[in-house]
Amino acid sequence: LNRCDSVRRHRDAGVRPYEHEGADIAAVGGDGELRQPRKDIMSPTEKLPIEADKKELTMVNWGIIGCGGIARRRMVPALPECRNSRVIAVMDADRTATDEVAAQIGARAYQSEGELLLNPEVQAVYIATPVFLHHKQVIEAAKAGKHVLVEKPIALTVEQAEEMIGACKSAG
């Protein structure tokens, strides 16, 4: 029984993976059984012990490079759920995918990474392309002064990953 089968089994039984018997959160263990939450860890529903709710959040404008499977299933629906995030630009090698995602979320469609990275309103980019493209795209995004979130695996080699991290650190 793998983790996905276990989550499906619990979902089909009407149990949400992160809620179980009144607990704030629960996790599905490797053996497929639900685990009770640790009481010494803050749950996702607890308020942070700071004045975060009273401060005005700064909006982060995102660009998505790669509008394929993982981006469509995970990040495209998730980013608008964040109170301080909005997707304003999308790009994919498949023009149809780009246009569909842009229309779905009201973002501007771009034909190349370079065009998207030139948009001064884009502050951060989510890179969800095949791994062999990550190295070039992350370095270009860092040089353009963008914050970068890249899908795993980060790179094909340790050397590429270190160079990507170095480029981001150098860019600030």
mmCIF file of C-alpha atoms in Angstrom:
data_model
loop_
_atom_site.group_PDB
_atom_site.id
_atom_site.type_symbol
_atom_site.label_atom_id
_atom_site.label_comp_id
_atom_site.label_asym_id
_atom_site.label_seq_id
_atom_site.Cartn_x
_atom_site.Cartn_y
_atom_site.Cartn_z
ATOM 1 C CA LEU A 1 0.000 0.000 0.000
ATOM 2 C CA ASN A 2 1.647 3.235 -1.060
ATOM 3 C CA ARG A 3 0.993 6.703 0.354
ATOM 4 C CA CYS A 4 -1.322 7.735 -2.515
ATOM 5 C CA ASP A 5 -3.427 4.594 -2.094
ATOM 6 C CA SER A 6 -3.670 5.295 1.621
ATOM 7 C CA VAL A 7 -4.798 8.882 1.102
ATOM 8 C CA ARG A 8 -7.364 7.708 -1.463
ATOM 9 C CA ARG A 9 -8.610 5.024 0.944
ATOM 10 C CA HIS A 10 -9.112 7.589 3.705
ATOM 11 C CA ARG A 11 -10.672 10.103 1.316
ATOM 12 C CA ASP A 12 -13.099 7.485 0.005
ATOM 13 C CA ALA A 13 -14.052 6.694 3.608
ATOM 14 C CA GLY A 14 -14.870 10.368 4.110
ATOM 15 C CA VAL A 15 -11.780 11.183 6.188
ATOM 16 C CA ARG A 16 -9.808 14.241 5.163
ATOM 17 C CA PRO A 17 -6.052 13.547 5.491
ATOM 18 C CA TYR A 18 -5.451 16.566 7.702
ATOM 19 C CA GLU A 19 -8.479 16.261 9.958
ATOM 20 C CA HIS A 20 -9.141 13.241 12.108
ATOM 21 C CA GLU A 21 -11.239 12.726 15.235
ATOM 22 C CA GLY A 22 -11.345 16.415 16.108
ATOM 23 C CA ALA A 23 -7.598 16.908 15.801
ATOM 24 C CA ASP A 24 -6.306 20.116 14.284
ATOM 25 C CA ILE A 25 -4.141 18.145 11.869
ATOM 26 C CA ALA A 26 -3.235 14.545 11.269
ATOM 27 C CA ALA A 27 -0.927 12.879 8.826
ATOM 28 C CA VAL A 28 -1.047 9.640 6.923
ATOM 29 C CA GLY A 29 1.927 7.508 7.927
ATOM 30 C CA GLY A 30 4.007 5.348 5.626
ATOM 31 C CA ASP A 31 1.998 2.316 6.734
ATOM 32 C CA GLY A 32 -1.227 4.008 5.613
ATOM 33 C CA GLU A 33 -2.543 4.736 9.096
ATOM 34 C CA LEU A 34 -3.560 8.173 10.307
ATOM 35 C CA ARG A 35 -1.234 9.678 12.900
ATOM 36 C CA GLN A 36 -2.368 11.999 15.647
ATOM 37 C CA PRO A 37 -0.787 15.453 15.616
ATOM 38 C CA ARG A 38 2.031 16.387 17.919
ATOM 39 C CA LYS A 39 0.690 18.788 20.509
ATOM 40 C CA ASP A 40 3.927 20.802 20.653
ATOM 41 C CA ILE A 41 3.605 21.939 17.017
ATOM 42 C CA MET A 42 1.346 24.823 16.053
ATOM 43 C CA SER A 43 -1.548 23.761 13.864
ATOM 44 C CA PRO A 44 -2.237 25.549 10.575
ATOM 45 C CA THR A 45 -5.397 27.067 12.064
ATOM 46 C CA GLU A 46 -3.660 28.712 15.038
ATOM 47 C CA LYS A 47 -2.847 32.396 14.949
ATOM 48 C CA LEU A 48 0.796 33.377 14.871
ATOM 49 C CA PRO A 49 1.906 35.005 18.110
ATOM 50 C CA ILE A 50 2.739 38.234 16.285
ATOM 51 C CA GLU A 51 0.761 41.160 14.994
ATOM 52 C CA ALA A 52 0.699 39.733 11.434
ATOM 53 C CA ASP A 53 -3.091 40.046 11.077
ATOM 54 C CA LYS A 54 -2.985 43.763 11.853
ATOM 55 C CA LYS A 55 -0.364 44.567 9.244
ATOM 56 C CA GLU A 56 -1.229 45.188 5.636
ATOM 57 C CA LEU A 57 0.146 42.389 3.500
ATOM 58 C CA THR A 58 2.306 43.255 0.528
ATOM 59 C CA MET A 59 0.925 41.819 -2.692
ATOM 60 C CA VAL A 60 3.323 39.540 -4.583
ATOM 61 C CA ASN A 61 2.884 39.427 -8.352
ATOM 62 C CA TRP A 62 3.789 36.013 -9.751
ATOM 63 C CA GLY A 63 4.791 34.821 -13.176
ATOM 64 C CA ILE A 64 4.452 31.127 -14.011
ATOM 65 C CA ILE A 65 6.930 29.562 -16.411
ATOM 66 C CA GLY A 66 5.543 26.193 -17.452
ATOM 67 C CA CYS A 67 1.755 25.772 -17.566
ATOM 68 C CA GLY A 68 1.697 21.987 -17.691
ATOM 69 C CA GLY A 69 0.446 19.336 -15.286
ATOM 70 C CA ILE A 70 1.835 20.255 -11.871
ATOM 71 C CA ALA A 71 1.326 23.979 -12.389
ATOM 72 C CA ARG A 72 -2.292 23.502 -13.494
ATOM 73 C CA ARG A 73 -3.119 21.004 -10.749
ATOM 74 C CA ARG A 74 -1.352 22.688 -7.843
ATOM 75 C CA MET A 75 -0.042 26.232 -8.177
ATOM 76 C CA VAL A 76 -2.568 27.826 -10.530
ATOM 77 C CA PRO A 77 -5.428 27.002 -8.112
ATOM 78 C CA ALA A 78 -3.336 27.629 -4.965
ATOM 79 C CA LEU A 79 -1.761 31.033 -5.589
ATOM 80 C CA PRO A 80 -5.063 32.946 -5.825
ATOM 81 C CA GLU A 81 -6.005 31.418 -2.453
ATOM 82 C CA CYS A 82 -3.136 33.323 -0.819
ATOM 83 C CA ARG A 83 -4.308 36.736 0.320
ATOM 84 C CA ASN A 84 -1.101 38.390 -0.842
ATOM 85 C CA SER A 85 -0.446 36.579 -4.129
ATOM 86 C CA ARG A 86 -1.730 37.023 -7.629
ATOM 87 C CA VAL A 87 -0.591 35.511 -10.905
ATOM 88 C CA ILE A 88 -0.196 38.221 -13.523
ATOM 89 C CA ALA A 89 1.910 36.465 -16.178
ATOM 90 C CA VAL A 90 2.167 32.955 -17.622
ATOM 91 C CA MET A 91 4.337 31.301 -20.245
ATOM 92 C CA ASP A 92 4.677 27.817 -21.692
ATOM 93 C CA ALA A 93 6.292 26.392 -24.808
ATOM 94 C CA ASP A 94 2.806 25.133 -25.723
ATOM 95 C CA ARG A 95 0.954 28.271 -26.774
ATOM 96 C CA THR A 96 -2.428 26.610 -26.260
ATOM 97 C CA ALA A 97 -1.577 25.773 -22.640
ATOM 98 C CA THR A 98 -0.384 29.335 -22.085
ATOM 99 C CA ASP A 99 -3.571 30.824 -23.504
ATOM 100 C CA GLU A 100 -5.832 28.450 -21.539
ATOM 101 C CA VAL A 101 -4.163 29.184 -18.193
ATOM 102 C CA ALA A 102 -4.025 32.922 -18.909
ATOM 103 C CA ALA A 103 -7.755 32.967 -19.700
ATOM 104 C CA GLN A 104 -8.563 30.829 -16.647
ATOM 105 C CA ILE A 105 -6.891 33.175 -14.166
ATOM 106 C CA GLY A 106 -6.891 36.509 -15.987
ATOM 107 C CA ALA A 107 -3.129 36.705 -16.465
ATOM 108 C CA ARG A 108 -1.134 37.985 -19.404
ATOM 109 C CA ALA A 109 0.215 35.298 -21.763
ATOM 110 C CA TYR A 110 3.847 35.478 -22.861
ATOM 111 C CA GLN A 111 5.609 33.590 -25.641
ATOM 112 C CA SER A 112 9.042 33.356 -23.984
ATOM 113 C CA GLU A 113 10.668 33.336 -20.568
ATOM 114 C CA GLY A 114 12.656 36.410 -21.540
ATOM 115 C CA GLU A 115 9.523 38.443 -22.271
ATOM 116 C CA LEU A 116 7.908 37.412 -18.990
ATOM 117 C CA LEU A 117 11.084 38.222 -17.018
ATOM 118 C CA LEU A 118 11.221 41.702 -18.566
ATOM 119 C CA ASN A 119 7.863 42.590 -17.022
ATOM 120 C CA PRO A 120 8.775 44.864 -14.082
ATOM 121 C CA GLU A 121 5.485 44.037 -12.323
ATOM 122 C CA VAL A 122 6.452 40.359 -11.968
ATOM 123 C CA GLN A 123 8.229 40.029 -8.623
ATOM 124 C CA ALA A 124 8.478 36.260 -8.323
ATOM 125 C CA VAL A 125 8.435 33.351 -10.742
ATOM 126 C CA TYR A 126 7.304 29.783 -10.286
ATOM 127 C CA ILE A 127 9.226 27.487 -12.635
ATOM 128 C CA ALA A 128 7.404 24.251 -13.458
ATOM 129 C CA THR A 129 9.176 23.120 -16.596
ATOM 130 C CA PRO A 130 11.094 19.914 -17.334
ATOM 131 C CA VAL A 131 14.169 19.659 -15.119
ATOM 132 C CA PHE A 132 16.653 20.056 -17.981
ATOM 133 C CA LEU A 133 15.389 23.644 -18.403
ATOM 134 C CA HIS A 134 15.597 24.658 -14.736
ATOM 135 C CA HIS A 135 19.274 25.682 -14.729
ATOM 136 C CA LYS A 136 18.949 28.239 -17.517
ATOM 137 C CA GLN A 137 15.570 29.546 -16.373
ATOM 138 C CA VAL A 138 16.520 30.007 -12.714
ATOM 139 C CA ILE A 139 19.723 31.846 -13.601
ATOM 140 C CA GLU A 140 17.853 34.114 -16.039
ATOM 141 C CA ALA A 141 15.173 34.824 -13.428
ATOM 142 C CA ALA A 142 17.791 35.643 -10.789
ATOM 143 C CA LYS A 143 19.601 37.967 -13.194
ATOM 144 C CA ALA A 144 16.254 39.683 -13.851
ATOM 145 C CA GLY A 145 15.915 40.307 -10.110
ATOM 146 C CA LYS A 146 12.999 37.937 -9.550
ATOM 147 C CA HIS A 147 12.370 35.730 -6.544
ATOM 148 C CA VAL A 148 12.362 32.096 -7.670
ATOM 149 C CA LEU A 149 10.343 29.036 -6.702
ATOM 150 C CA VAL A 150 11.399 26.041 -8.798
ATOM 151 C CA GLU A 151 9.838 22.585 -8.917
ATOM 152 C CA LYS A 152 11.839 19.590 -7.801
ATOM 153 C CA PRO A 153 14.246 18.286 -8.691
ATOM 154 C CA ILE A 154 16.076 21.577 -8.731
ATOM 155 C CA ALA A 155 18.661 20.491 -11.327
ATOM 156 C CA LEU A 156 20.242 17.603 -13.169
ATOM 157 C CA THR A 157 23.539 17.810 -11.251
ATOM 158 C CA VAL A 158 24.807 19.083 -7.930
ATOM 159 C CA GLU A 159 27.015 21.545 -9.806
ATOM 160 C CA GLN A 160 24.027 23.030 -11.624
ATOM 161 C CA ALA A 161 22.069 23.297 -8.373
ATOM 162 C CA GLU A 162 24.964 25.074 -6.660
ATOM 163 C CA GLU A 163 25.294 27.492 -9.566
ATOM 164 C CA MET A 164 21.544 28.218 -9.444
ATOM 165 C CA ILE A 165 21.656 28.851 -5.701
ATOM 166 C CA GLY A 166 24.711 31.055 -6.144
ATOM 167 C CA ALA A 167 22.982 33.116 -8.835
ATOM 168 C CA CYS A 168 19.965 33.674 -6.571
ATOM 169 C CA LYS A 169 22.144 34.620 -3.608
ATOM 170 C CA SER A 170 24.181 37.025 -5.750
ATOM 171 C CA ALA A 171 21.008 38.669 -7.021
ATOM 172 C CA GLY A 172 19.824 39.221 -3.461
#
